[in-house]
Coordinates of C-alpha atoms in Angstrom, one line a residue:
Chain A
M22 CA 312.4 229.1 164.0
T23 CA 313.6 231.3 161.0
E24 CA 317.2 232.3 160.9
T25 CA 319.7 234.3 159.2
L26 CA 322.4 232.8 156.9
F27 CA 324.8 234.0 159.4
E28 CA 323.2 232.6 162.5
K29 CA 323.6 229.2 160.6
I30 CA 327.0 229.6 160.4
W31 CA 327.8 230.2 163.6
N32 CA 325.3 227.8 165.0
S33 CA 327.2 225.1 163.0
H34 CA 330.7 226.0 164.6
V35 CA 329.5 226.3 168.1
V36 CA 331.9 224.0 170.8
V37 CA 330.7 225.7 173.4
E38 CA 328.3 228.1 174.4
R39 CA 326.8 229.2 177.5
D40 CA 324.7 231.7 179.0
D41 CA 326.3 235.0 179.7
E42 CA 329.7 233.6 178.5
P43 CA 331.5 234.2 174.9
S44 CA 331.6 230.9 173.1
L45 CA 334.2 229.1 171.3
I46 CA 333.8 228.8 167.9
Y47 CA 335.5 225.9 165.6
I48 CA 337.8 227.2 162.4
D49 CA 337.6 225.7 159.3
R50 CA 340.5 227.1 157.7
H51 CA 343.0 229.7 158.8
L52 CA 345.1 231.3 156.2
I53 CA 348.6 233.7 157.5
H54 CA 351.2 235.4 156.3
E55 CA 354.3 236.6 157.0
V56 CA 353.4 240.1 158.6
T57 CA 351.3 238.7 161.4
S58 CA 352.4 235.4 162.2
P59 CA 355.8 235.7 163.6
Q60 CA 354.8 237.1 167.1
A61 CA 352.3 234.1 167.2
F62 CA 354.7 231.4 166.3
D63 CA 357.1 232.7 169.1
G64 CA 353.8 232.3 171.8
L65 CA 354.2 228.4 170.7
R66 CA 357.6 227.4 170.3
V67 CA 357.8 229.4 174.1
N68 CA 355.0 227.7 175.3
N69 CA 355.9 224.1 173.8
R70 CA 352.7 223.3 171.8
K71 CA 352.2 222.2 168.0
V72 CA 349.9 223.6 165.3
R73 CA 346.0 221.7 165.9
R74 CA 345.7 221.2 162.4
P75 CA 348.8 221.9 160.0
D76 CA 346.3 220.5 157.4
L77 CA 343.6 223.3 157.8
T78 CA 346.6 225.8 157.8
V79 CA 347.9 227.6 154.9
A80 CA 350.9 230.4 154.1
T81 CA 351.6 232.8 151.4
I82 CA 353.7 235.6 151.4
D83 CA 352.2 238.8 149.9
H84 CA 352.7 242.1 152.1
N85 CA 355.8 243.1 151.6
V86 CA 356.9 240.8 148.4
P87 CA 359.1 243.2 146.1
T88 CA 356.7 243.4 142.5
T89 CA 360.0 244.2 140.7
D90 CA 362.0 240.6 139.5
R91 CA 361.8 238.2 142.0
S92 CA 365.0 236.3 140.9
L93 CA 367.2 239.3 142.3
P94 CA 368.0 239.1 145.7
M95 CA 365.7 241.3 147.9
I96 CA 367.2 244.9 148.9
D97 CA 365.2 245.5 152.0
E98 CA 366.6 242.8 155.0
T99 CA 364.0 243.6 157.2
S100 CA 361.6 242.2 154.3
S101 CA 363.6 239.4 153.7
T102 CA 364.3 238.8 157.8
Q103 CA 360.6 238.6 158.0
I104 CA 359.9 236.4 154.8
K105 CA 362.7 233.0 155.8
T106 CA 360.9 233.3 159.1
L107 CA 357.6 232.6 158.0
E108 CA 359.1 229.7 155.5
K109 CA 361.0 228.4 158.7
N110 CA 357.9 228.6 160.4
C111 CA 355.7 226.8 157.9
K112 CA 358.7 224.2 157.4
D113 CA 359.4 223.5 161.6
F114 CA 355.4 223.2 162.1
G115 CA 354.0 221.1 158.8
I116 CA 352.3 224.3 157.3
K117 CA 351.6 224.4 153.5
L118 CA 353.9 227.5 152.3
F119 CA 352.8 229.5 149.0
G120 CA 356.2 230.8 148.8
I121 CA 357.9 234.0 147.2
N122 CA 358.5 232.0 143.8
D123 CA 355.8 229.0 143.8
P124 CA 353.0 229.8 140.8
N125 CA 350.0 230.0 143.4
Q126 CA 351.6 232.9 145.5
G127 CA 349.3 235.8 145.7
I128 CA 347.5 238.1 148.5
V129 CA 345.7 235.6 150.5
H130 CA 342.6 236.9 149.5
V131 CA 342.7 236.4 146.2
I132 CA 344.5 232.7 146.2
G133 CA 342.3 231.5 148.9
P134 CA 338.8 231.3 146.5
Q135 CA 341.1 230.6 143.4
L136 CA 342.6 227.5 144.8
G137 CA 339.1 226.6 146.1
I138 CA 340.2 226.9 150.2
T139 CA 337.4 229.3 150.4
L140 CA 334.3 227.4 150.7
P141 CA 330.4 228.7 151.9
G142 CA 329.2 227.8 155.0
S143 CA 332.5 228.0 156.6
T144 CA 334.6 229.8 159.0
I145 CA 337.6 231.5 157.9
V146 CA 340.7 233.2 159.9
C147 CA 343.5 234.8 159.0
G148 CA 345.4 237.8 160.8
D149 CA 344.6 240.2 158.3
S150 CA 341.3 242.6 158.5
H151 CA 340.2 242.2 154.3
T152 CA 339.9 238.1 155.6
S153 CA 335.9 239.2 154.6
T154 CA 336.4 239.2 151.2
Q155 CA 336.2 236.3 151.3
G156 CA 331.9 236.2 152.7
A157 CA 331.5 236.7 148.9
F158 CA 331.3 232.4 149.3
G159 CA 328.6 232.3 152.3
A160 CA 331.8 231.8 154.4
F161 CA 332.2 233.4 158.1
A162 CA 335.6 235.1 157.0
F163 CA 337.2 238.1 159.3
G164 CA 340.1 239.4 160.7
I165 CA 342.0 238.9 163.6
G166 CA 345.0 239.8 165.7
T167 CA 348.8 238.2 166.4
S168 CA 347.2 236.6 169.6
E169 CA 344.2 235.2 168.3
V170 CA 346.5 233.6 165.4
E171 CA 348.1 231.8 168.0
H172 CA 345.1 230.9 169.7
T173 CA 343.9 229.2 166.1
L174 CA 347.0 227.9 165.6
A175 CA 347.4 226.0 169.1
T176 CA 343.5 224.9 169.4
Q177 CA 341.6 225.2 165.9
T178 CA 338.9 227.4 167.8
L179 CA 338.3 231.3 168.7
W180 CA 336.5 232.3 172.3
L181 CA 334.1 235.3 169.9
E182 CA 331.3 237.4 171.2
K183 CA 328.4 236.4 168.7
P184 CA 328.0 239.6 166.9
K185 CA 324.9 240.9 165.5
T186 CA 323.3 241.2 162.1
F187 CA 323.4 244.0 159.4
E188 CA 320.9 243.3 156.2
I189 CA 322.3 245.4 153.1
L190 CA 319.5 245.1 150.8
A191 CA 320.9 246.5 147.5
T192 CA 318.0 247.2 145.0
G193 CA 317.9 248.4 141.1
K194 CA 319.8 247.6 138.4
R195 CA 323.1 249.8 137.6
K196 CA 322.8 252.2 134.7
N197 CA 325.5 251.5 133.4
S198 CA 326.8 247.9 134.8
F199 CA 330.7 248.5 133.9
A200 CA 331.3 252.0 134.2
V201 CA 329.6 251.5 137.5
T202 CA 330.8 248.9 139.3
S203 CA 331.1 246.7 142.2
K204 CA 333.2 249.1 144.0
D205 CA 331.2 252.5 143.4
I206 CA 328.5 250.1 145.3
I207 CA 330.5 249.6 148.7
L208 CA 332.2 253.1 148.2
S209 CA 328.3 254.6 148.2
I210 CA 327.3 252.1 151.2
I211 CA 330.1 253.5 153.6
K212 CA 329.3 256.7 152.3
Q213 CA 326.1 256.4 153.9
I214 CA 326.4 254.6 156.8
G215 CA 329.9 255.3 158.2
T216 CA 333.4 254.1 159.3
D217 CA 331.3 252.5 162.6
G218 CA 328.2 252.3 160.6
G219 CA 328.6 248.4 160.9
T220 CA 330.6 247.5 164.7
G221 CA 330.0 244.7 165.7
H222 CA 327.4 243.5 163.4
V223 CA 327.8 241.1 160.0
L224 CA 326.8 242.1 156.9
E225 CA 324.2 240.2 154.2
Y226 CA 324.2 241.7 151.0
R227 CA 320.8 240.6 149.4
G228 CA 318.7 241.6 146.8
D229 CA 318.9 241.7 143.1
A230 CA 321.5 243.9 142.9
I231 CA 323.5 241.7 144.5
S232 CA 323.4 238.2 142.9
D233 CA 323.3 240.0 139.6
L234 CA 327.2 240.7 140.4
S235 CA 329.9 238.4 139.6
M236 CA 332.0 236.6 142.0
E237 CA 334.8 238.7 141.9
Q238 CA 332.6 241.7 142.1
R239 CA 330.9 240.1 144.7
M240 CA 335.0 239.9 146.7
T241 CA 335.0 243.3 146.5
I242 CA 331.9 244.5 148.2
C243 CA 332.6 241.9 150.9
N244 CA 336.7 243.5 150.7
M245 CA 335.5 246.6 151.9
S246 CA 333.1 245.6 154.9
I247 CA 335.4 246.1 157.2
E248 CA 335.7 249.8 156.0
A249 CA 332.6 250.3 157.2
G250 CA 333.7 248.2 160.8
S251 CA 331.9 245.7 160.9
R252 CA 333.0 242.5 162.0
A253 CA 332.3 239.9 158.5
G254 CA 331.0 240.3 155.3
L255 CA 328.1 237.9 153.6
I256 CA 326.4 236.6 150.1
A257 CA 324.2 233.8 150.2
P258 CA 326.1 231.4 147.8
D259 CA 324.5 230.7 144.3
E260 CA 325.1 228.9 141.1
K261 CA 328.0 231.7 140.4
T262 CA 329.2 230.1 144.2
F263 CA 329.4 226.8 143.0
D264 CA 330.5 227.3 139.2
Y265 CA 333.5 229.7 140.6
L266 CA 334.8 226.7 143.3
N267 CA 334.1 224.4 141.1
N268 CA 337.4 221.9 140.2
R269 CA 339.9 224.2 141.5
K270 CA 342.9 222.8 142.9
Y271 CA 341.8 222.7 146.2
T272 CA 338.2 221.5 145.5
P273 CA 337.1 218.9 147.8
K274 CA 336.0 215.4 146.5
N275 CA 332.6 215.2 147.7
Y276 CA 332.1 218.4 145.8
D277 CA 328.4 217.6 144.4
D278 CA 327.6 216.5 147.6
L279 CA 328.9 219.6 149.7
V280 CA 326.8 221.9 146.7
D281 CA 323.9 220.1 147.1
D282 CA 323.8 220.4 151.1
W283 CA 324.6 224.1 150.6
K284 CA 321.5 224.6 148.2
N285 CA 319.5 223.0 151.1
N286 CA 320.9 224.9 154.0
L287 CA 323.2 228.5 152.9
M288 CA 320.4 231.0 153.1
T289 CA 318.6 233.4 155.3
D290 CA 315.2 232.1 156.0
A291 CA 312.4 234.1 154.9
N292 CA 310.9 236.4 157.6
S293 CA 314.5 236.2 159.4
K294 CA 314.6 239.5 161.5
F295 CA 318.1 240.9 161.5
D296 CA 319.3 243.5 163.9
K297 CA 319.9 246.6 161.8
T298 CA 318.7 247.0 157.9
F299 CA 319.9 249.3 155.2
T300 CA 318.6 249.9 152.2
I301 CA 320.7 251.0 149.1
D302 CA 319.1 251.8 145.2
V303 CA 321.9 251.2 143.0
E304 CA 320.0 253.1 139.8
K305 CA 321.0 255.9 141.2
I306 CA 324.9 255.0 141.8
E307 CA 327.5 256.6 139.9
P308 CA 331.4 256.3 139.4
Q309 CA 332.8 257.0 143.2
V310 CA 336.4 259.1 144.1
S311 CA 337.4 259.7 147.4
W312 CA 338.7 263.0 148.6
G313 CA 339.4 262.7 152.3
T314 CA 341.4 260.6 154.3
N315 CA 338.9 257.7 155.3
P316 CA 336.8 255.6 152.8
A317 CA 333.1 257.5 154.3
M318 CA 335.0 260.9 152.3
V319 CA 333.3 259.8 149.1
S320 CA 331.2 261.9 146.5
D321 CA 330.2 261.4 143.3
V322 CA 332.8 261.8 139.7
T323 CA 330.1 264.5 138.8
S324 CA 330.3 266.4 141.8
K325 CA 332.8 268.9 143.8
V326 CA 335.0 268.5 146.6
P327 CA 332.6 269.2 149.1
T328 CA 333.4 272.0 152.1
P329 CA 333.8 270.8 155.3
E330 CA 330.2 271.9 156.9
E331 CA 328.5 270.4 154.2
F332 CA 330.1 266.9 155.0
G333 CA 329.9 267.6 158.8
N334 CA 326.2 268.3 158.8
N335 CA 326.5 270.1 162.0
N336 CA 328.9 267.6 163.5
E337 CA 331.6 269.7 165.2
I338 CA 333.6 266.6 165.5
Q339 CA 333.0 265.8 161.5
I340 CA 333.6 269.5 160.1
E341 CA 337.2 269.2 162.0
S342 CA 338.1 265.3 160.5
A343 CA 336.7 267.1 157.0
K344 CA 339.1 270.5 157.4
K345 CA 342.2 268.0 158.3
A346 CA 341.0 265.9 155.4
L347 CA 341.5 268.2 153.2
S348 CA 344.5 270.6 154.1
Y349 CA 346.1 266.6 154.3
M350 CA 345.1 265.9 150.6
D351 CA 345.6 269.7 149.4
L352 CA 342.1 270.1 148.1
K353 CA 339.9 272.6 148.1
P354 CA 336.3 272.7 148.6
D355 CA 334.0 273.3 145.3
T356 CA 336.5 272.1 143.3
P357 CA 335.2 269.7 140.7
I358 CA 336.2 266.4 141.3
V359 CA 336.8 265.7 137.4
D360 CA 339.5 268.6 137.8
I361 CA 341.7 266.3 140.4
P362 CA 345.2 265.9 138.7
I363 CA 347.1 262.8 139.5
D364 CA 350.2 261.9 140.1
R365 CA 350.5 258.2 139.9
V366 CA 347.9 255.6 139.6
F367 CA 347.5 251.9 141.1
I368 CA 345.5 249.1 140.1
G369 CA 345.8 246.6 142.6
S370 CA 345.6 244.9 146.1
C371 CA 343.1 242.1 147.5
T372 CA 340.1 244.8 146.7
N373 CA 340.9 244.9 142.8
A374 CA 343.3 243.3 141.4
R375 CA 341.7 239.6 139.9
L376 CA 341.2 239.1 136.4
E377 CA 338.3 240.9 135.9
D378 CA 339.2 243.9 137.7
L379 CA 342.5 243.8 135.0
K380 CA 339.9 242.8 132.1
D381 CA 337.7 245.8 132.8
A382 CA 340.7 248.3 132.8
A383 CA 342.5 247.3 129.9
E384 CA 339.6 247.3 128.5
I385 CA 339.5 251.4 129.0
V386 CA 343.3 251.4 128.5
K387 CA 343.5 249.7 124.8
G388 CA 345.3 252.0 122.6
K389 CA 345.9 254.5 124.5
T390 CA 348.7 256.0 126.6
V391 CA 349.6 256.7 130.1
N392 CA 348.9 260.9 130.0
S393 CA 352.7 261.9 130.2
A394 CA 352.5 263.4 133.7
V395 CA 351.6 260.1 135.6
S396 CA 353.1 257.0 136.0
A397 CA 351.4 253.8 136.4
M398 CA 351.2 250.5 137.1
V399 CA 349.6 247.2 138.1
V400 CA 350.1 244.8 140.1
P401 CA 348.3 241.2 139.7
G402 CA 346.5 239.5 142.7
S403 CA 348.0 236.8 142.1
Q404 CA 350.5 234.4 140.5
M405 CA 347.6 232.9 138.7
V406 CA 346.1 236.1 137.8
K407 CA 349.0 237.2 136.1
L408 CA 349.6 234.3 134.0
Q409 CA 345.8 234.1 133.1
A410 CA 345.8 237.9 132.0
E411 CA 348.8 237.6 130.0
E412 CA 347.5 234.3 128.2
L413 CA 345.0 237.0 127.0
G414 CA 347.4 239.9 126.4
L415 CA 346.5 241.8 129.0
D416 CA 349.8 242.8 130.0
R417 CA 350.7 244.0 126.5
I418 CA 347.9 246.1 126.2
F419 CA 348.6 247.9 129.6
K420 CA 352.9 247.9 128.6
D421 CA 351.8 249.3 125.4
A422 CA 350.2 252.6 127.2
N423 CA 353.1 253.0 129.1
F424 CA 352.0 251.5 132.7
E425 CA 354.4 248.6 134.6
W426 CA 353.1 245.5 134.8
R427 CA 354.6 243.9 137.8
E428 CA 354.5 241.0 139.9
S429 CA 351.7 239.8 142.2
G430 CA 351.4 241.6 146.1
C431 CA 350.1 243.9 148.8
S432 CA 352.4 246.1 146.9
M433 CA 351.3 250.1 146.8
C434 CA 348.3 249.3 148.8
L435 CA 350.2 250.1 152.3
G436 CA 353.4 250.7 151.5
M437 CA 355.5 248.0 153.1
N438 CA 357.5 246.7 150.1
P439 CA 359.0 249.3 147.8
D440 CA 356.3 250.6 146.2
I441 CA 355.1 253.7 147.8
L442 CA 353.9 257.5 146.9
K443 CA 356.8 260.2 147.3
P444 CA 355.5 262.6 149.7
G445 CA 352.3 265.0 148.5
E446 CA 351.7 262.5 145.0
R447 CA 348.6 261.6 144.5
C448 CA 347.5 258.4 143.5
A449 CA 343.9 257.4 141.9
S450 CA 343.8 254.0 143.7
T451 CA 341.6 250.7 143.1
S452 CA 342.5 250.0 146.5
N453 CA 340.4 249.9 150.2
R454 CA 342.3 252.8 152.4
N455 CA 342.7 256.3 151.9
F456 CA 344.4 256.9 155.5
E457 CA 346.6 259.2 155.9
G458 CA 350.2 257.8 154.8
R459 CA 348.8 254.8 154.4
Q460 CA 350.4 254.7 150.7
G461 CA 353.8 255.8 151.9
S462 CA 354.2 258.8 154.2
G463 CA 352.7 262.1 152.9
G464 CA 351.1 260.4 150.2
R465 CA 347.4 261.0 149.4
T466 CA 345.2 258.0 147.9
H467 CA 342.1 258.5 145.9
L468 CA 339.8 255.3 145.9
V469 CA 338.3 254.5 142.8
S470 CA 337.1 251.5 140.5
P471 CA 339.8 249.6 138.2
V472 CA 338.1 251.3 134.9
M473 CA 338.2 254.9 136.6
A474 CA 342.0 254.2 137.8
A475 CA 342.5 253.5 134.0
A476 CA 340.7 256.3 132.6
S477 CA 342.5 258.5 134.8
A478 CA 345.9 257.7 134.2
I479 CA 344.9 258.4 130.2
A480 CA 343.7 261.2 131.3
G481 CA 345.6 262.6 133.8
H482 CA 343.0 263.6 135.9
F483 CA 339.3 261.9 137.2
V484 CA 336.8 261.6 134.4
D485 CA 333.2 260.5 134.4
V486 CA 334.4 257.1 133.0
R487 CA 330.4 256.6 131.8
E488 CA 331.7 258.5 128.9
W489 CA 334.8 256.1 128.1
C490 CA 332.4 253.0 127.0
Chain B
M28 CA 345.2 252.7 188.0
I29 CA 346.3 256.9 187.8
G30 CA 347.7 258.5 184.8
N31 CA 348.0 261.4 182.3
V32 CA 346.0 262.5 180.0
I33 CA 346.6 262.5 176.1
K34 CA 344.0 263.6 174.3
Y35 CA 343.5 263.5 170.4
E36 CA 340.4 265.2 169.5
Q37 CA 339.7 263.3 166.6
D38 CA 337.3 260.9 165.1
N39 CA 338.8 257.4 163.2
I40 CA 342.4 257.6 164.6
D41 CA 343.7 254.6 161.8
T42 CA 345.8 251.6 162.4
D43 CA 348.3 253.3 159.5
V44 CA 348.5 256.5 161.3
I45 CA 349.1 254.4 164.8
I46 CA 351.5 252.7 163.6
P47 CA 352.3 253.1 159.6
G48 CA 352.7 249.6 157.4
T49 CA 356.5 250.4 156.4
Y50 CA 357.6 249.5 160.3
L51 CA 355.1 246.3 160.7
K52 CA 358.6 244.5 159.4
I53 CA 359.5 245.3 162.7
H54 CA 360.4 242.2 165.1
D55 CA 361.1 244.1 168.4
Y56 CA 358.6 245.9 170.5
N57 CA 361.0 248.9 171.6
E58 CA 362.1 249.6 168.2
L59 CA 358.6 249.2 167.2
A60 CA 357.6 251.8 170.0
T61 CA 359.7 254.6 168.3
H62 CA 357.4 255.2 165.7
A63 CA 354.4 254.7 167.7
M64 CA 351.2 257.2 166.4
E65 CA 354.1 258.9 163.9
G66 CA 351.6 259.1 161.2
L67 CA 349.8 261.8 163.5
D68 CA 351.9 262.8 165.8
P69 CA 355.3 261.8 165.6
D70 CA 356.2 263.6 168.8
F71 CA 354.7 261.1 170.6
P72 CA 357.2 258.5 171.5
S73 CA 359.1 261.5 173.2
K74 CA 355.9 263.1 175.2
V75 CA 354.5 260.1 176.5
K76 CA 355.5 258.7 179.9
D77 CA 354.6 255.4 180.9
G78 CA 351.5 255.0 182.4
D79 CA 349.5 257.7 180.6
F80 CA 346.0 257.4 178.6
I81 CA 344.8 258.7 175.3
V82 CA 341.7 260.0 174.6
A83 CA 339.9 260.0 171.3
G84 CA 336.5 260.5 170.1
K85 CA 334.6 257.4 167.6
N86 CA 336.1 254.3 166.2
F87 CA 339.6 254.7 167.7
G88 CA 342.1 251.6 165.7
C89 CA 339.8 251.2 162.4
G90 CA 341.7 249.7 159.7
S91 CA 344.3 247.0 159.6
S92 CA 344.0 243.5 161.9
R93 CA 348.1 244.4 163.4
E94 CA 348.7 243.6 166.7
H95 CA 351.5 245.7 166.1
A96 CA 349.1 249.2 167.1
P97 CA 348.2 247.9 170.9
I98 CA 352.0 246.6 170.8
A99 CA 353.8 250.1 170.0
L100 CA 351.4 252.3 172.6
S101 CA 351.5 249.7 175.4
T102 CA 355.4 249.5 174.7
C103 CA 355.2 253.2 175.2
G104 CA 354.0 253.3 178.5
I105 CA 350.4 253.1 177.7
K106 CA 348.0 251.9 179.9
A107 CA 344.8 252.4 178.6
V108 CA 342.6 254.1 175.4
I109 CA 339.5 255.7 176.1
A110 CA 337.3 256.2 173.6
V111 CA 333.8 257.2 172.7
S112 CA 334.3 253.8 170.5
F113 CA 336.3 251.6 169.0
A114 CA 337.2 249.5 165.9
R115 CA 336.5 245.6 166.9
I116 CA 340.4 243.9 165.9
F117 CA 341.7 246.8 167.5
Y118 CA 339.6 246.2 170.5
R119 CA 340.2 243.0 171.0
N120 CA 343.9 242.7 170.1
S121 CA 344.3 245.4 172.9
V122 CA 342.9 242.9 175.4
D123 CA 344.1 239.5 174.1
G124 CA 347.6 240.4 174.1
A125 CA 346.7 242.2 177.8
F126 CA 348.4 245.3 176.2
L127 CA 345.8 248.2 177.2
L128 CA 342.6 248.8 178.6
P129 CA 340.2 250.1 175.7
I130 CA 338.0 251.7 177.6
E131 CA 334.7 253.5 176.0
V132 CA 332.9 256.5 177.5
D133 CA 330.2 258.5 176.1
E134 CA 330.4 261.8 173.8
E135 CA 330.1 264.1 176.7
T136 CA 332.4 262.4 179.1
Y137 CA 335.1 262.6 175.6
K138 CA 334.4 266.3 175.7
K139 CA 334.7 267.0 179.5
I140 CA 338.5 265.4 179.7
S141 CA 341.1 267.5 178.5
N142 CA 344.8 267.3 177.2
S143 CA 347.2 266.4 180.7
D144 CA 344.7 265.6 182.9
S145 CA 345.2 263.5 185.7
L146 CA 343.0 260.2 185.8
E147 CA 342.3 257.6 188.1
I148 CA 340.6 254.5 186.2
N149 CA 338.9 251.8 188.4
I150 CA 337.7 248.7 186.5
E151 CA 335.6 247.5 189.3
T152 CA 333.5 250.3 190.2
N153 CA 333.3 251.3 186.2
E154 CA 334.3 254.6 187.3
I155 CA 336.8 257.4 186.0
K156 CA 337.8 260.1 188.1
N157 CA 339.7 263.2 187.0
I158 CA 342.0 264.4 189.7
T159 CA 342.3 267.5 187.7
K160 CA 339.0 268.7 187.1
N161 CA 337.9 266.9 190.7
E162 CA 335.0 265.2 188.6
T163 CA 333.8 261.4 188.1
Y164 CA 332.7 260.2 185.3
S165 CA 331.3 256.7 184.6
M166 CA 332.9 254.2 181.6
K167 CA 331.0 251.6 179.8
P168 CA 331.5 248.6 181.6
F169 CA 333.5 245.1 179.8
S170 CA 331.3 242.9 178.4
E171 CA 331.7 239.4 179.9
I172 CA 334.3 238.0 177.8
I173 CA 335.9 240.9 178.0
A174 CA 336.5 241.4 181.4
Q175 CA 337.4 237.6 181.8
I176 CA 340.1 238.0 179.1
I177 CA 341.2 241.0 181.4
S178 CA 341.1 239.2 184.6
A179 CA 342.6 237.0 183.0
G180 CA 346.1 239.1 182.2
G181 CA 345.2 237.3 177.8
L182 CA 344.0 235.2 175.7
F183 CA 346.1 232.7 176.5
K184 CA 345.6 232.3 180.4
Y185 CA 342.1 232.7 179.8
K186 CA 340.2 229.2 180.5
K187 CA 343.1 227.4 180.2

C-alpha cells in the first residue's frame, strides 16, 4: 500500500486508534514559550500532576522580550511577570529553558532547528501557530492551544483527528532566484488557495522548485502554511536537511543511523493519493507585496492595488472585505504598488529572520542609506543568528545604512513588546500576518520578502527588487 | 441553549482582532475580557450579554494559537460562535477548555440570521431555532472527537 509522507509519520506515532474515534498521538518534542504556557502549568499544579517527559520539553522566551539592551531592567511589568513565571515553571518542573540572557535564546521556531531539536519524521508541538515552520525538516509540526499544551505536558500525547493530505506541487525555476524568494512563492500560493484553502489538511510541498530551496528558505514556506488555514506544512527531508542538522548542539549521537533510516522511509511513495492537489509554476512568480488585511490579499509588485470588485470576483463578502481592508490600509484602488510610500521597515520574525534572510537583505543595503522618511530595524531570529551575522559584519552594513540592529525575539511581528507601529504608520514587514492592529493598534502592515523590505527601506516605497540585483 | 445574536458580516475574523497581542500578557480572565474584540468592535464588552452568540462568516478565529481568544469571548458571556467555517486551532481551543461551542452552519443559514435575533441551539438534534423569525436551521453535526470532548466538559475530562 502506498502512503504519503504525512501518513507515514502519523502511523508511526499512533498510540491508540479505533474506528470512528479520535487517535491518540505520541509527541516527540514539545517547545514552550512564555505566552501560551502559564495557564497550562497552573492546571498541572491544581491537579497535582508532573511533566511526564521534561527531557522532551524545551522552553525559551521570545514573544514579549525587549529587543533593546537586556542588561537594563524591563520597563513592562506584566511582560516581566510573564517571563519570571516561565522561569519559575521551568525550574519547578525540571524543564530546560533558554532564558533571556542565554546565547541560545531566540524565536522558538528558529532555535528548534538551529539546535538540532527538530528532527525529520518526528511529531513536534508548541503553543504557537507558526510551529508549522519546522515541517521543513519532514516533521509533523503544528500549533496547539494552552489546554493541549497542558495535555502534552501531562501525557506527552494528544487526541487528534487525522488531517487530510494536500499536495502543493511547485514546478519550474524562479527567473531571478535572489529577488524572487520563497516568501514570494508562499504568498503566491496563499493568494491562490485562500486563507482557508488548507483547512483540515497537512500541506506537503513537492517538486523541483521546492528541492531547489535551501533549508532556511523551506522554513519560510512551511512557516506560512498556517496562513492558508492548514494544520501543518511538510517537506520531505533530503541531503540538504541531513547536512543542516548534522553536528548541532542537540543532534542525536546516532545521527548517521538515523539518517539511513530517514532516507529509506521519509518520503511519499510513488503513486500515493493526496486528498487535494494544487500546482504552481514558480517561473511566473514576481516579487509580492500584500495590500490588504489578510495574507491572501497580495499583489505582484508590478501591478496595482486591485479594486474591491476585481479582488472579490462577484463574491459579495469578499468585495466588502476588500473595501474594509482598503479603508483600513488607507489605499486607493489602481494605485501602482511601487507608488506606496512606507514609514517603517521590519526585518525579523520566525518567517524571515534567519541568517540567509539577513545576508540577502544586507546585500541590497550595502553602501546605501535608509530613506530619510523611513525608520528601519533588523531583529535577528535568535542570539545565534545575531552572533553569526555579526561575525560576517552584517550588523555594520545595516547600522551604516541607518538600520537599528536589535536583540532577538518576535518583536514587531505581533506587537507584544515595545516594538510597535503607531496608529496610521505603514510598514514593509518580513513577518507573516497583516491583520488589523497586528503590529500595533492602527498600524498598517505590508508583507514582503527580506530583499523587498531592504530595498523599500532605501527607496522609501516599494520597488521592483529585481532591478536591484 | 437560548441567546441573542451579535452578528459580524465578515469572513476571516482573526485572533488578533479578537484579542490583540499586547493583551496576551494578562493572566486574569476578567481583565482579558475587557479587551475582547477590541480590534474589530471596541464596544463589544459593553454590549455583550451573558448567553449571547456571535455569528460570522468563513474562517472565524484564523491566525494565532492563543487560547486567550475563546477565553476572552467566553468570559464576556459568549456561549457559542456560529460561523460558516472555523480556523482549526481556534475551534479546538474552544472545546478543549470548554469555553464555548463552535457551531458551523451553511452560507444560507448564516445569511438568514440577523443581528439581535434570538436563537435556541440544540446540539442533540443539531437544530438552531430562530425564535425571532420563527425559522429552524440545521447545524453541521460535531465530529465524533469534538462531540465527545464537549460532552465530557473539556479535554482533561475526556477519557479520564
